[in-house]
C-alpha cells in the first residue's frame, strides 16, 4: 500500500503542535505519552479508519479506543484536525464546562468511542466492540492503543485472553512502547517485557515496528488485516515526548505542562509559529 | 400462593422470554451460568451467550463495549464479584459513560448460606447506589422479578439488579401492577410502616400479620427500586404513620435503611428503625439459621415495630 508520507508527516506535526498548545493552555496534562502516540493516531485517522466526522455514530464504522486515556490531547488533536469539532475548541482542554475532559468522555465528544482514563479498561471495552462486530457480521474494525506501563494492569491480560478465545481478528491493538511511566523506566517500576512473547502466549499475532515510521505503521496495519482468527498486536517502539527535544525520553514530562517559554520552543521545533 | 421460587431462577426464566422478544439482547456470565441461571438463555440462544471465564472485571468491560455497539447486555455473576471485584470497571466503563448494561447479580446477601462471608455480599446496594445514573433494583419474589426485569430491559442505561440464591415465597399475583421506581403498597396499615426490599418483604408481611393480632396496624411497602427512590411513598409513610422500620438483607450502612433515613431527615423528620446486617461480615450456616443469627426474620421486624410503638406511646 502506498501512503502519502509527506501529508502524514505534516499532519503529525500539526497534531503535535495541537498537543503542546492544549496542555500549555490547560496548565496540566500528559505531553510525553501524547507525543509518543501522535504518529500512530495520525496514521489511523488520516490513512486508515473508515470514519465520517459528519456521521460519527454510523454503525458500520471503524472504532478506536484510547486505552491509555491520559494521551487524550493526542486523540482530541486528531479528532479536531479530522473535522469532528473546531480546532479552536482544543484550547478548552481540562477547563470547567469543556467537553474536552482530562480523559476521554464518550458522552460529550463526537468521535470518541469509549470513555477511558482508568488503565486497562479501554482494551476490555474494545474486546466487547470487536465481539459485537463478530455477532453482527460487521465489516468494521476495532483499533485500540495501550501504554506499556498499562500492561501492568491485570485487566489487560483478562482482555487479551478473551480476545484470542473469541478469535477476534477484527481487533488490532497497538502498544505505545516508549519504555517510561510516571515513576521512571518500566523495568525499574515493574518489568513488562517480553511484551511480544506475552501476547503470543495469549494467542495474538504480534508485529514489532518503529512507531514513528509511517511506512512501518502502514505495513503492519495492512498485514494485521490479513490475519484470520486471531487478534493482532502491533508493538510500536516509540520515544516518549517525540518531536520536542527537551521532552524526549524524559519520564518527568509524563504529566507536566510546559511553561510559555517551553511551549514556544516546542512549537517552533515542530515547525509551527508561537 | 405458597409457591416458592428464587429470584435468580425467575431471572433465568425471564431472560429466555426476553431473548425471544429482543434479538439485540446479549448475555455474559463469568463461569457461573448454572448458578446465576443464565444457562437457560445459553441453551436457547447459544450465539448470543458469551462466557467471560472467571474474569469479572473483563466481563464488565466487554459488556460496555457491546453496549456501545448497540447491544442490550445482561452481565451476571455473584453480587460479591460484580459489585465488589468489578466495582471500578462498573463505575468507569459502565456508569460514567452510561452504558446500556444490566448487571444482574445473584447470591446477594447472607442467605447464600454455607459458602460463608467471602461470598455473602451485604455491601452491593451501597456500592451501586452511589454511582450517578445507576438504577438499582432488588425484587422480592418471582413475579416482581419478571415484571421489573421487563422494564429494566426496556430502559436505556445501566441497571444493577440484586437477586437471591434462596427459594422464597411468591408474594404477588400475576395481576399486581408493578412499576420500576414506585414502591408497592404490599399491605395497608395505619400505625407504623415497614419499608422492605428483597426477601425481607415476605418477612415484613408475616410480621404485619402477627402484629395485627396484637392490635398494631402495619403498612408494608416493597421498595424494590432503591434508585431512583420513591420519595413520595416514604413521605406519605412518615406523615400518615407513626414511625418507619426498614428491613433489608444488606448492611444498614449505605443500603435501604440509610436511603430512607436520608429522605426522612430531609423532608419529614420521623423515627426510623433499621433491621439489617449491623456492620458485620456474614458466616457459614444454613440460610434460616443465618437469618436468625443476623436478626433478619419476621420476628425481628415485629420486635423492632413493638419497640418503636412502645417508645412512641
Coordinates of C-alpha atoms in Angstrom, one line a residue:
Chain A
X1 CA 0.0 0.0 0.0
X2 CA 1.3 3.4 -0.9
X3 CA 0.9 6.2 1.6
X4 CA 1.4 9.9 1.3
X5 CA 4.2 10.2 3.7
X6 CA 4.6 14.0 3.4
X7 CA 0.9 14.5 4.1
X8 CA 1.1 12.3 7.2
X9 CA 4.2 13.9 8.5
X10 CA 2.8 17.4 8.1
X11 CA -0.4 16.3 9.8
X12 CA 1.5 14.6 12.6
X13 CA 3.5 17.9 13.2
X14 CA 0.1 19.8 13.4
X15 CA -1.2 17.2 15.9
X16 CA 2.0 17.6 18.0
X17 CA 1.7 21.4 18.0
X18 CA -2.0 21.0 19.0
X19 CA -0.9 18.8 21.8
X20 CA 1.6 21.3 23.2
X21 CA -0.9 24.2 22.8
X22 CA -3.6 22.3 24.6
X23 CA -1.5 21.2 27.5
X24 CA 0.1 24.6 27.9
X25 CA -3.4 26.3 27.8
X26 CA -4.7 23.8 30.3
X27 CA -1.8 24.1 32.7
X28 CA -1.7 20.4 33.2
X29 CA -1.9 17.2 31.2
X30 CA 0.3 14.5 29.7
X31 CA 2.6 15.6 26.9
X32 CA 5.1 12.7 26.9
X33 CA 2.7 9.9 26.1
X34 CA 0.6 12.1 23.8
X35 CA 3.6 12.9 21.7
X36 CA 4.8 9.3 21.5
X37 CA 1.4 8.2 20.3
X38 CA 0.9 11.0 17.8
X39 CA 2.1 9.2 14.7
X40 CA 0.0 6.1 15.3
X41 CA -3.1 8.2 15.9
X42 CA -2.4 10.3 12.8
X43 CA -2.0 7.2 10.7
X44 CA -5.2 5.6 11.9
X45 CA -7.4 8.7 11.5
X46 CA -5.8 10.1 8.3
X47 CA -4.8 7.0 6.3
X48 CA -6.8 4.0 7.7
X49 CA -10.0 4.2 9.6
X50 CA -13.4 4.2 7.9
X51 CA -15.0 7.0 9.9
X52 CA -17.0 10.1 9.0
X53 CA -16.9 13.2 11.1
X54 CA -20.3 14.2 9.7
X55 CA -21.8 10.9 11.0
X56 CA -19.7 10.0 14.0
X57 CA -22.1 7.2 15.2
X58 CA -22.5 5.4 11.9
X59 CA -23.0 1.7 12.8
X60 CA -20.6 0.1 10.4
X61 CA -17.6 2.3 11.2
X62 CA -14.2 1.5 12.4
X63 CA -13.7 2.3 16.1
X64 CA -10.8 3.5 18.1
X65 CA -10.4 3.1 21.9
X66 CA -7.6 5.1 23.6
X67 CA -7.0 2.7 26.4
X68 CA -4.1 4.9 27.6
X69 CA -6.7 7.6 28.1
X70 CA -4.1 10.1 29.5
X71 CA -3.0 10.6 25.9
X72 CA -6.3 12.4 25.4
X73 CA -4.7 15.6 23.9
X74 CA -3.4 13.4 21.0
X75 CA -6.8 12.0 20.4
X76 CA -8.5 15.4 20.7
X77 CA -6.0 16.8 18.2
X78 CA -6.6 14.2 15.5
X79 CA -10.4 14.4 16.0
X80 CA -10.3 18.2 15.7
X81 CA -7.9 18.1 12.6
X82 CA -10.2 15.5 11.1
X83 CA -13.2 17.8 11.5
X84 CA -15.2 16.3 14.4
X85 CA -15.1 19.7 16.1
X86 CA -13.3 23.1 15.6
X87 CA -9.6 23.1 16.3
X88 CA -10.0 26.3 18.4
X89 CA -12.0 24.2 20.9
X90 CA -8.8 22.3 21.8
X91 CA -7.8 25.2 24.0
X92 CA -10.7 24.5 26.3
X93 CA -9.0 21.2 27.4
X94 CA -9.5 20.5 31.1
X95 CA -11.4 23.7 31.7
X96 CA -14.6 23.8 33.7
X97 CA -17.6 23.1 31.4
X98 CA -15.5 21.9 28.5
X99 CA -16.4 18.8 26.6
X100 CA -12.7 18.1 26.5
X101 CA -12.3 16.4 29.8
X102 CA -8.9 15.5 31.2
X103 CA -9.5 12.0 29.9
X104 CA -11.8 11.0 27.0
X105 CA -15.6 11.2 27.7
X106 CA -17.7 9.5 25.0
X107 CA -20.9 11.1 26.2
X108 CA -19.9 14.6 25.1
X109 CA -17.1 14.4 22.5
X110 CA -18.1 13.5 18.9
X111 CA -15.9 10.7 17.6
X112 CA -14.8 9.3 21.0
X113 CA -15.9 5.7 21.0
X114 CA -15.1 4.9 24.6
X115 CA -14.6 6.8 27.9
X116 CA -11.2 5.9 29.2
X117 CA -8.7 7.0 31.7
X118 CA -8.6 4.2 34.2
X119 CA -5.9 2.0 32.7
X120 CA -6.8 -1.5 31.4
X121 CA -10.4 -0.7 30.9
X122 CA -10.3 0.5 27.3
X123 CA -8.9 -2.7 25.8
X124 CA -11.6 -4.6 27.6
X125 CA -14.3 -2.4 26.1
X126 CA -12.6 -2.7 22.7
X127 CA -12.8 -6.5 23.0
X128 CA -16.6 -6.1 23.6
X129 CA -16.8 -3.9 20.5
X130 CA -14.9 -6.4 18.4
X131 CA -17.2 -9.2 19.7
X132 CA -20.2 -7.1 18.7
X133 CA -18.8 -6.9 15.1
X134 CA -18.5 -10.6 15.1
X135 CA -22.0 -11.2 16.2
X136 CA -23.4 -8.7 13.6
X137 CA -21.0 -9.8 10.8
X138 CA -20.0 -6.2 10.6
X139 CA -17.1 -5.2 8.4
X140 CA -15.9 -2.6 10.9
X141 CA -12.6 -3.0 12.6
X142 CA -11.7 -2.0 16.2
X143 CA -8.3 -0.3 17.0
X144 CA -7.0 0.2 20.5
X145 CA -3.9 1.9 21.8
X146 CA -2.4 0.8 25.1
X147 CA 0.5 2.2 27.1
X148 CA 3.4 0.0 28.1
X149 CA 3.0 0.8 31.7
X150 CA -0.7 0.0 31.3
X151 CA 0.3 -3.6 30.6
X152 CA 0.9 -3.9 34.4
X153 CA -2.9 -3.9 34.9
X154 CA -4.3 -7.4 35.3
X155 CA -7.4 -6.4 33.3
X156 CA -5.3 -6.1 30.1
X157 CA -4.5 -9.8 30.3
X158 CA -8.1 -10.8 31.0
X159 CA -9.0 -8.9 27.9
X160 CA -6.1 -10.4 25.9
X161 CA -7.2 -13.9 26.9
X162 CA -10.8 -13.2 25.9
X163 CA -9.9 -11.6 22.5
X164 CA -8.0 -14.7 21.5
X165 CA -10.6 -17.1 23.0
X166 CA -13.3 -15.5 20.8
X167 CA -10.9 -15.3 17.8
X168 CA -11.4 -11.6 17.3
X169 CA -9.5 -10.9 14.1
X170 CA -11.2 -7.6 13.7
X171 CA -9.3 -6.2 16.7
X172 CA -5.9 -4.6 16.3
X173 CA -4.2 -3.2 19.4
X174 CA -1.1 -1.0 19.5
X175 CA 1.2 -0.8 22.4
X176 CA 2.9 2.6 22.6
X177 CA 6.2 1.2 23.8
X178 CA 8.1 4.3 25.0
X179 CA 9.6 2.5 28.0
X180 CA 8.7 5.1 30.6
X181 CA 6.0 5.6 33.1
X182 CA 5.3 8.1 35.9
X183 CA 7.8 6.8 38.4
X184 CA 10.6 6.0 35.8
X185 CA 11.6 3.3 33.5
X186 CA 9.2 0.3 33.1
X187 CA 11.9 -2.1 34.2
X188 CA 12.6 -0.1 37.4
X189 CA 8.9 0.1 38.3
X190 CA 7.6 -3.3 37.1
X191 CA 9.1 -5.2 34.3
X192 CA 6.6 -5.6 31.4
X193 CA 9.0 -7.3 28.9
X194 CA 8.9 -9.5 26.9
X195 CA 5.7 -7.9 25.6
X196 CA 5.8 -9.7 22.3
X197 CA 6.2 -13.2 23.8
X198 CA 3.5 -12.5 26.4
X199 CA 0.9 -11.6 23.7
X200 CA 2.0 -14.5 21.5
X201 CA 1.5 -16.8 24.5
X202 CA -2.0 -15.3 24.9
X203 CA -2.8 -16.3 21.3
X204 CA -2.2 -13.0 19.5
X205 CA -0.4 -12.3 16.2
X206 CA 2.4 -9.9 17.0
X207 CA 4.5 -7.4 15.0
X208 CA 7.2 -5.1 16.2
X209 CA 7.7 -1.8 14.5
X210 CA 9.1 1.7 14.8
X211 CA 6.0 3.6 15.9
X212 CA 7.3 6.8 14.3
X213 CA 7.8 5.4 10.8
X214 CA 4.7 5.7 8.7
X215 CA 5.8 3.1 6.2
X216 CA 6.2 0.6 9.0
X217 CA 2.9 1.6 10.6
X218 CA 1.1 1.2 7.3
X219 CA 2.7 -2.2 6.5
X220 CA 1.8 -3.5 10.0
X221 CA -1.8 -2.4 9.8
X222 CA -2.1 -3.9 6.3
X223 CA -0.7 -7.2 7.5
X224 CA -2.8 -7.2 10.6
X225 CA -5.9 -7.1 8.4
X226 CA -4.9 -10.3 6.7
X227 CA -4.6 -12.3 9.9
X228 CA -7.6 -14.7 10.4
X229 CA -8.9 -16.0 13.7
X230 CA -6.6 -14.0 16.0
X231 CA -6.4 -10.5 17.4
X232 CA -3.3 -8.6 16.4
X233 CA -0.8 -6.7 18.5
X234 CA 1.4 -4.0 16.9
X235 CA 4.2 -3.4 19.4
X236 CA 5.3 0.1 18.4
X237 CA 8.7 1.2 19.7
X238 CA 8.3 4.9 20.4
X239 CA 10.1 7.8 22.0
X240 CA 8.3 9.5 24.9
X241 CA 8.0 13.2 24.2
X242 CA 8.8 12.6 20.5
X243 CA 9.5 15.7 18.5
X244 CA 10.3 18.1 21.3
X245 CA 14.0 18.0 22.2
X246 CA 13.8 18.7 25.9
X247 CA 10.9 16.2 26.4
X248 CA 12.3 13.2 24.6
X249 CA 12.9 10.2 26.8
X250 CA 12.2 12.2 30.0
X251 CA 9.9 10.5 32.4
X252 CA 9.4 13.9 34.1
X253 CA 7.4 15.0 31.1
X254 CA 4.8 12.3 31.6
X255 CA 2.3 14.5 33.3
X256 CA 3.5 18.1 33.4
X257 CA 2.5 21.2 31.4
X258 CA 5.2 23.3 29.6
X259 CA 5.7 26.9 30.6
X260 CA 5.1 29.6 28.0
X261 CA 8.7 29.7 27.1
X262 CA 8.9 25.9 26.8
X263 CA 5.7 25.7 24.8
X264 CA 7.1 28.4 22.4
X265 CA 10.3 26.4 21.9
X266 CA 8.4 23.2 21.4
X267 CA 6.0 24.6 18.8
X268 CA 8.9 26.2 17.0
X269 CA 10.9 22.9 17.0
X270 CA 7.8 21.3 15.5
X271 CA 7.8 23.9 12.7
X272 CA 5.0 26.0 14.0
X273 CA 4.7 29.6 15.0
X274 CA 4.0 30.7 18.5
Chain B
X1 CA -49.6 -18.6 46.9
X2 CA -47.4 -20.9 48.8
X3 CA -45.2 -21.5 45.8
X4 CA -41.5 -20.8 46.2
X5 CA -39.0 -19.7 43.6
X6 CA -35.7 -18.0 43.9
X7 CA -35.4 -14.6 42.2
X8 CA -32.3 -15.9 40.3
X9 CA -34.5 -18.7 38.8
X10 CA -37.1 -16.1 37.9
X11 CA -34.4 -14.1 36.3
X12 CA -33.2 -17.1 34.2
X13 CA -36.7 -17.8 33.1
X14 CA -37.4 -14.2 32.2
X15 CA -34.1 -14.0 30.3
X16 CA -35.2 -16.8 27.9
X17 CA -38.5 -14.9 27.2
X18 CA -36.7 -11.6 26.7
X19 CA -34.2 -13.3 24.3
X20 CA -37.1 -14.4 22.1
X21 CA -38.5 -10.9 22.0
X22 CA -35.3 -8.9 21.5
X23 CA -32.6 -10.1 19.2
X24 CA -30.2 -7.4 20.5
X25 CA -30.0 -9.0 24.0
X26 CA -26.6 -10.5 24.7
X27 CA -25.9 -12.4 27.9
X28 CA -22.5 -12.6 29.6
X29 CA -21.5 -14.8 32.5
X30 CA -18.3 -15.5 34.4
X31 CA -18.3 -19.3 34.8
X32 CA -21.4 -19.3 37.0
X33 CA -24.2 -19.8 34.4
X34 CA -25.7 -22.8 36.2
X35 CA -25.8 -20.8 39.4
X36 CA -26.9 -17.4 38.1
X37 CA -29.4 -19.3 35.9
X38 CA -28.3 -17.7 32.7
X39 CA -27.7 -21.3 31.4
X40 CA -31.3 -21.4 30.1
X41 CA -30.5 -18.5 27.8
X42 CA -27.3 -20.1 26.8
X43 CA -29.1 -23.2 25.7
X44 CA -31.8 -21.3 23.9
X45 CA -29.6 -18.7 22.2
X46 CA -26.0 -20.1 22.1
X47 CA -24.9 -17.4 19.6
X48 CA -25.9 -14.6 22.0
X49 CA -24.3 -16.0 25.1
X50 CA -20.6 -15.5 26.0
X51 CA -18.7 -16.9 28.9
X52 CA -16.2 -14.4 30.1
X53 CA -14.5 -17.0 32.2
X54 CA -13.5 -16.3 35.8
X55 CA -12.7 -12.7 34.9
X56 CA -15.5 -10.4 36.2
X57 CA -13.6 -7.2 35.5
X58 CA -13.2 -8.0 31.9
X59 CA -16.8 -9.2 31.6
X60 CA -17.9 -5.7 32.7
X61 CA -15.5 -4.0 30.3
X62 CA -16.7 -6.2 27.4
X63 CA -20.3 -5.6 28.4
X64 CA -19.7 -1.8 28.0
X65 CA -18.1 -2.3 24.5
X66 CA -21.0 -4.5 23.4
X67 CA -23.5 -1.9 24.7
X68 CA -21.8 0.9 22.8
X69 CA -22.1 -1.3 19.7
X70 CA -25.9 -1.3 20.1
X71 CA -26.5 -4.4 22.3
X72 CA -28.6 -4.7 25.4
X73 CA -26.3 -6.6 27.6
X74 CA -27.1 -8.7 30.7
X75 CA -24.0 -9.5 32.7
X76 CA -24.3 -11.9 35.5
X77 CA -22.1 -13.3 38.3
X78 CA -22.4 -13.4 42.1
X79 CA -23.1 -10.0 43.8
X80 CA -19.7 -10.2 45.5
X81 CA -17.8 -10.4 42.3
X82 CA -20.0 -8.0 40.3
X83 CA -20.4 -5.1 42.7
X84 CA -17.3 -5.9 44.7
X85 CA -14.5 -7.1 42.5
X86 CA -15.6 -5.3 39.3
X87 CA -16.6 -2.1 41.1
X88 CA -14.3 0.3 39.4
X89 CA -14.9 -1.1 35.9
X90 CA -18.7 -0.7 36.5
X91 CA -18.1 2.8 37.8
X92 CA -15.8 4.0 35.0
X93 CA -16.8 1.9 31.9
X94 CA -20.5 1.4 32.6
X95 CA -21.7 4.1 35.0
X96 CA -19.7 7.1 33.8
X97 CA -20.4 6.7 30.0
X98 CA -24.0 5.4 30.9
X99 CA -23.7 2.1 29.1
X100 CA -26.9 0.0 28.4
X101 CA -25.7 -2.8 30.7
X102 CA -27.9 -4.7 33.1
X103 CA -25.8 -6.1 35.9
X104 CA -27.9 -9.0 37.2
X105 CA -26.1 -10.2 40.3
X106 CA -27.2 -13.3 42.1
X107 CA -26.3 -14.9 45.5
X108 CA -26.6 -11.5 47.2
X109 CA -26.8 -11.3 51.0
X110 CA -26.2 -13.7 53.8
X111 CA -28.7 -16.3 52.6
X112 CA -26.0 -17.6 50.2
X113 CA -25.6 -19.8 53.3
X114 CA -22.8 -22.3 53.7
X115 CA -20.2 -20.6 51.4
X116 CA -19.7 -18.0 54.1
X117 CA -18.5 -14.4 54.3
X118 CA -16.3 -14.4 51.2
X119 CA -19.4 -15.0 49.1
X120 CA -22.0 -13.1 51.1
X121 CA -22.2 -9.6 49.7
X122 CA -24.0 -7.2 52.1
X123 CA -22.4 -4.1 50.6
X124 CA -23.6 -4.2 47.0
X125 CA -26.6 -1.9 47.2
X126 CA -24.4 0.8 48.8
X127 CA -21.7 0.4 46.1
X128 CA -24.1 0.5 43.2
X129 CA -26.4 3.2 44.5
X130 CA -23.6 5.7 44.9
X131 CA -22.8 5.6 41.1
X132 CA -24.5 8.5 39.3
X133 CA -27.2 7.4 36.9
X134 CA -27.3 3.8 38.1
X135 CA -30.7 2.3 38.6
X136 CA -30.8 -0.1 41.5
X137 CA -33.4 -2.8 41.8
X138 CA -33.9 -5.6 44.4
X139 CA -37.1 -7.6 43.8
X140 CA -38.9 -9.6 46.5
X141 CA -40.2 -12.6 44.6
X142 CA -40.5 -14.4 41.3
X143 CA -43.5 -12.4 40.0
X144 CA -42.0 -9.0 40.7
X145 CA -38.6 -10.1 39.3
X146 CA -40.1 -10.8 35.9
X147 CA -42.2 -7.7 35.8
X148 CA -39.3 -5.5 36.9
X149 CA -36.8 -7.2 34.5
X150 CA -39.1 -6.4 31.6
X151 CA -39.0 -2.7 32.5
X152 CA -35.2 -2.9 33.2
X153 CA -34.6 -4.4 29.7
X154 CA -36.6 -1.6 28.1
X155 CA -34.6 1.1 29.9
X156 CA -31.7 2.7 28.1
X157 CA -28.9 2.8 30.7
X158 CA -27.1 1.0 33.4
X159 CA -29.1 -1.0 36.0
X160 CA -28.0 -3.2 38.9
X161 CA -30.4 -6.0 39.7
X162 CA -29.9 -7.8 43.1
X163 CA -31.1 -11.4 43.1
X164 CA -31.0 -14.1 45.7
X165 CA -30.0 -17.8 45.8
X166 CA -32.7 -18.9 48.2
X167 CA -36.1 -20.1 47.0
X168 CA -38.6 -17.6 48.5
X169 CA -42.4 -17.5 48.7
X170 CA -44.2 -15.8 45.8
X171 CA -45.7 -12.7 47.3
X172 CA -47.6 -11.2 44.4
X173 CA -50.4 -12.2 42.0
X174 CA -49.6 -12.1 38.3
X175 CA -52.1 -9.3 38.1
X176 CA -50.3 -7.0 40.5
X177 CA -49.3 -3.8 38.9
X178 CA -45.5 -3.3 39.5
X179 CA -43.7 -0.2 38.2
X180 CA -40.0 0.5 38.3
X181 CA -39.3 3.4 40.7
X182 CA -42.7 3.1 42.5
X183 CA -43.0 1.3 45.9
X184 CA -45.6 -1.4 46.0
X185 CA -48.1 -1.0 48.8
X186 CA -47.9 -4.7 49.8
X187 CA -50.2 -4.2 52.9
X188 CA -52.1 -1.2 54.1
X189 CA -51.7 -0.2 57.8
X190 CA -52.0 2.9 59.9
X191 CA -49.7 2.7 63.0
X192 CA -46.2 2.1 61.6
X193 CA -44.7 1.4 58.1
X194 CA -42.2 -1.3 57.3
X195 CA -40.2 -0.4 54.2
X196 CA -38.5 -3.6 52.9
X197 CA -36.8 -4.9 49.9
X198 CA -35.8 -8.4 48.6
X199 CA -36.7 -11.4 50.7
X200 CA -37.4 -9.1 53.7
X201 CA -40.7 -8.1 52.1
X202 CA -42.2 -11.5 52.8
X203 CA -40.8 -11.4 56.4
X204 CA -42.4 -7.9 56.8
X205 CA -45.7 -9.2 55.6
X206 CA -45.5 -12.0 58.2
X207 CA -44.6 -9.6 60.9
X208 CA -47.5 -7.4 60.0
X209 CA -49.9 -10.4 60.3
X210 CA -48.6 -11.1 63.8
X211 CA -48.7 -7.5 64.9
X212 CA -52.3 -7.1 63.6
X213 CA -53.3 -9.7 66.2
X214 CA -51.6 -7.6 68.9
X215 CA -53.5 -4.5 67.8
X216 CA -50.7 -2.8 65.9
X217 CA -51.6 -2.0 62.3
X218 CA -48.6 -2.1 60.0
X219 CA -48.2 -0.8 56.4
X220 CA -45.7 -2.7 54.3
X221 CA -44.0 -1.0 51.4
X222 CA -41.9 -3.1 48.9
X223 CA -39.1 -0.6 47.9
X224 CA -37.9 -2.8 45.1
X225 CA -36.3 0.2 43.4
X226 CA -33.6 1.7 45.6
X227 CA -32.6 4.2 43.0
X228 CA -34.4 6.3 41.9
X229 CA -36.1 6.1 45.2
X230 CA -39.9 6.6 45.6
X231 CA -39.6 9.5 47.9
X232 CA -43.3 10.3 47.9
X233 CA -44.2 6.9 49.3
X234 CA -41.7 7.4 52.1
X235 CA -43.0 10.9 52.9
X236 CA -46.6 9.5 53.0
X237 CA -45.5 6.7 55.3
X238 CA -43.7 9.3 57.5
X239 CA -46.7 11.6 57.7
X240 CA -49.5 9.0 57.8
X241 CA -48.0 6.5 60.3
X242 CA -46.0 7.0 63.5
X243 CA -42.7 5.6 62.5
X244 CA -40.8 3.8 59.8
X245 CA -38.9 0.5 60.2
X246 CA -36.7 -0.5 57.3
X247 CA -35.8 -4.2 56.6
X248 CA -33.1 -5.4 54.3
X249 CA -30.7 -8.3 53.8
X250 CA -27.8 -5.8 53.5
X251 CA -25.7 -3.7 55.7
X252 CA -27.7 -0.9 57.4
X253 CA -24.8 1.3 56.2
X254 CA -25.5 2.6 52.7
X255 CA -28.5 0.4 51.9
X256 CA -32.3 0.8 52.1
X257 CA -32.3 2.0 55.7
X258 CA -29.8 4.7 55.0
X259 CA -31.6 5.8 51.8
X260 CA -35.0 6.0 53.6
X261 CA -33.4 7.8 56.6
X262 CA -31.9 10.4 54.2
X263 CA -35.3 11.2 52.7
X264 CA -37.0 11.3 56.1
X265 CA -34.3 13.6 57.6
X266 CA -34.6 16.0 54.7
X267 CA -38.3 16.1 54.2
X268 CA -40.3 14.8 57.2
X269 CA -38.3 14.0 60.3
X270 CA -39.7 10.9 61.9
X271 CA -38.3 8.0 63.8
X272 CA -36.6 5.3 61.6
X273 CA -35.6 1.9 63.0
X274 CA -33.4 -0.3 60.8
X275 CA -33.5 -4.1 60.6
X276 CA -30.5 -5.3 58.6
X277 CA -26.9 -6.5 58.9
X278 CA -25.4 -4.4 61.6
X279 CA -21.9 -3.7 60.3
X280 CA -20.8 -7.4 60.4
X281 CA -19.5 -9.9 57.9
X282 CA -21.5 -13.0 57.2
X283 CA -20.5 -16.6 58.0
X284 CA -21.3 -20.2 57.1
X285 CA -24.6 -21.7 58.1
X286 CA -28.0 -22.7 56.8
X287 CA -29.9 -19.7 55.4
X288 CA -32.6 -19.9 58.0
X289 CA -30.0 -20.2 60.8
X290 CA -28.2 -17.1 59.4
X291 CA -31.4 -15.1 59.2
X292 CA -31.9 -15.7 62.9
X293 CA -28.2 -15.1 63.8
X294 CA -28.3 -11.7 61.9
X295 CA -31.8 -10.8 63.1
X296 CA -33.4 -10.8 59.7
X297 CA -36.6 -12.7 60.5
X298 CA -40.3 -11.7 60.7
X299 CA -40.0 -11.8 64.5
X300 CA -37.0 -9.4 64.4
X301 CA -39.1 -7.0 62.3
X302 CA -42.0 -7.4 64.7
X303 CA -39.7 -6.7 67.7
X304 CA -38.5 -3.5 66.0
X305 CA -42.0 -2.4 65.4
X306 CA -43.0 -3.2 69.0
X307 CA -40.1 -1.3 70.3
X308 CA -40.9 1.8 68.2
X309 CA -44.5 1.5 69.2
X310 CA -43.7 1.4 72.9
X311 CA -41.3 4.3 72.6
X312 CA -43.9 6.4 70.8
X313 CA -46.9 5.9 73.1

